[in-house]
XYZ file of C-alpha atoms in Angstrom:
111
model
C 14.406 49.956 -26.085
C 11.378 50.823 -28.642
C 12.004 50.629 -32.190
C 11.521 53.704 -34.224
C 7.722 55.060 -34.543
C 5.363 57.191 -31.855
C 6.244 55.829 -28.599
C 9.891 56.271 -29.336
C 9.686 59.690 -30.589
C 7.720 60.942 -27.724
C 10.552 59.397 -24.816
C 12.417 61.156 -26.746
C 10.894 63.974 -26.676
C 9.937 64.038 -22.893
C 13.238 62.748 -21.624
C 15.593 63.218 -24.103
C 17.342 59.893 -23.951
C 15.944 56.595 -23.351
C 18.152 55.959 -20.918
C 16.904 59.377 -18.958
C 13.305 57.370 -18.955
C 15.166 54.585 -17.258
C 17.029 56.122 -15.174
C 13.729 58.161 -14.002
C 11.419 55.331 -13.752
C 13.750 52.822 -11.958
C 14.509 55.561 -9.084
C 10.953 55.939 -8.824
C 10.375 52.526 -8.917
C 13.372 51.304 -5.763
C 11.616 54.383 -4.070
C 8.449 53.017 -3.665
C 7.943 52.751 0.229
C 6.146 49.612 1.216
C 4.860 47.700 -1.559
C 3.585 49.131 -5.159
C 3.787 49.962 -8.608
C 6.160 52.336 -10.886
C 4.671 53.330 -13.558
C 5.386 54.183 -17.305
C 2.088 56.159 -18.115
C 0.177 58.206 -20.848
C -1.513 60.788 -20.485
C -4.038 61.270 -23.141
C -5.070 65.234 -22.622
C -1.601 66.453 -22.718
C 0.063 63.702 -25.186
C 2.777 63.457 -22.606
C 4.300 60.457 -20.930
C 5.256 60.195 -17.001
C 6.370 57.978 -14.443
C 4.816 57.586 -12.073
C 4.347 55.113 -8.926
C 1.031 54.035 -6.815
C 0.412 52.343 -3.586
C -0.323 48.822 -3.047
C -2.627 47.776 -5.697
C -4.090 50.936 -6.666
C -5.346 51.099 -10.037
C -3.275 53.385 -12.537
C -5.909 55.027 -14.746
C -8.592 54.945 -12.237
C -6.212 57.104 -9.576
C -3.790 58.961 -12.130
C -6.158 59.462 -15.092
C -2.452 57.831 -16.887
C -3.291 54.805 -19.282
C -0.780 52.061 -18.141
C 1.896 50.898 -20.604
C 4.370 49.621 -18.828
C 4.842 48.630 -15.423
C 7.081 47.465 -12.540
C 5.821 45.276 -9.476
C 7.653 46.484 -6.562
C 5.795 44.126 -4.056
C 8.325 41.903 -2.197
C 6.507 38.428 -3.540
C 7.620 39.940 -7.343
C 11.680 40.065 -6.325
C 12.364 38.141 -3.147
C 12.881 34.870 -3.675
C 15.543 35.764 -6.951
C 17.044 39.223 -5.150
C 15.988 38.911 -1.482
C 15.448 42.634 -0.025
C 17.881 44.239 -3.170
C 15.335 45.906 -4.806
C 17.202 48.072 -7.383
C 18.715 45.149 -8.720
C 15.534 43.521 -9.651
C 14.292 46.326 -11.302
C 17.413 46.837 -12.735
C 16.833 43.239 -14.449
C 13.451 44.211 -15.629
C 14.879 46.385 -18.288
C 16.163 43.101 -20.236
C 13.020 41.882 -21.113
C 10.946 44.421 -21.694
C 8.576 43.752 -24.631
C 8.337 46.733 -26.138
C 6.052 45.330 -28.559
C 3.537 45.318 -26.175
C 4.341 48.840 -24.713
C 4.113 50.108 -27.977
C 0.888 48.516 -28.691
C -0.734 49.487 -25.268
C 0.472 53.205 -26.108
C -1.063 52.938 -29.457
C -4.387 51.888 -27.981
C -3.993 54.342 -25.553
C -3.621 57.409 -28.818
């Protein structure tokens, strides 16, 4: 989870708890049909954050507008050697080692 400061205010904000954010973003995520991306983004106009998820390899900002800040691979060569075809509990792992050092310096980039 964030530490105090901008980022953190604003999940909270948008999704009230920041376990609502990863609740939303991992269903997104183990929905992705096919291979992809789910996708904590920013989006710059409104000051808002959303998940989202893209296709394939399809680029975040250049088919969202969303500045990336955090993502999750949902191709198969990301999870199937460790969790086979059980997505959810790959992503599921992915929330214990987060940096959210990073996030929170991609989202301050992003301001």
């Amino acid at each position: 989870e964030p530490q105090d400061g901008a980022l953190k205010d604003l999940i909270l904000e948008e999704f009230v708890t920041f376990d609502a954010l990863k609740k939303a973003l991992t269903e997104a995520s183990v929905g992705v049909q096919g291979s992809g991306w789910g996708w904590l983004g920013y989006d710059k106009a409104a000051h808002s954050l959303r998940v989202v998820t893209c296709a394939n390899q399809d680029p975040l900002l250049a088919t969202t507008g969303l500045y990336p800040l955090f993502g999750i691979d949902v191709w198969e060569h990301a999870y199937y050697l460790q969790y086979k075809n059980v997505r959810p509990d790959y992503v599921n792992a992915i929330w214990h080692i987060i940096d959210w050092k990073s996030v929170t310096e991609r989202f301050k980039a992003a301001l």
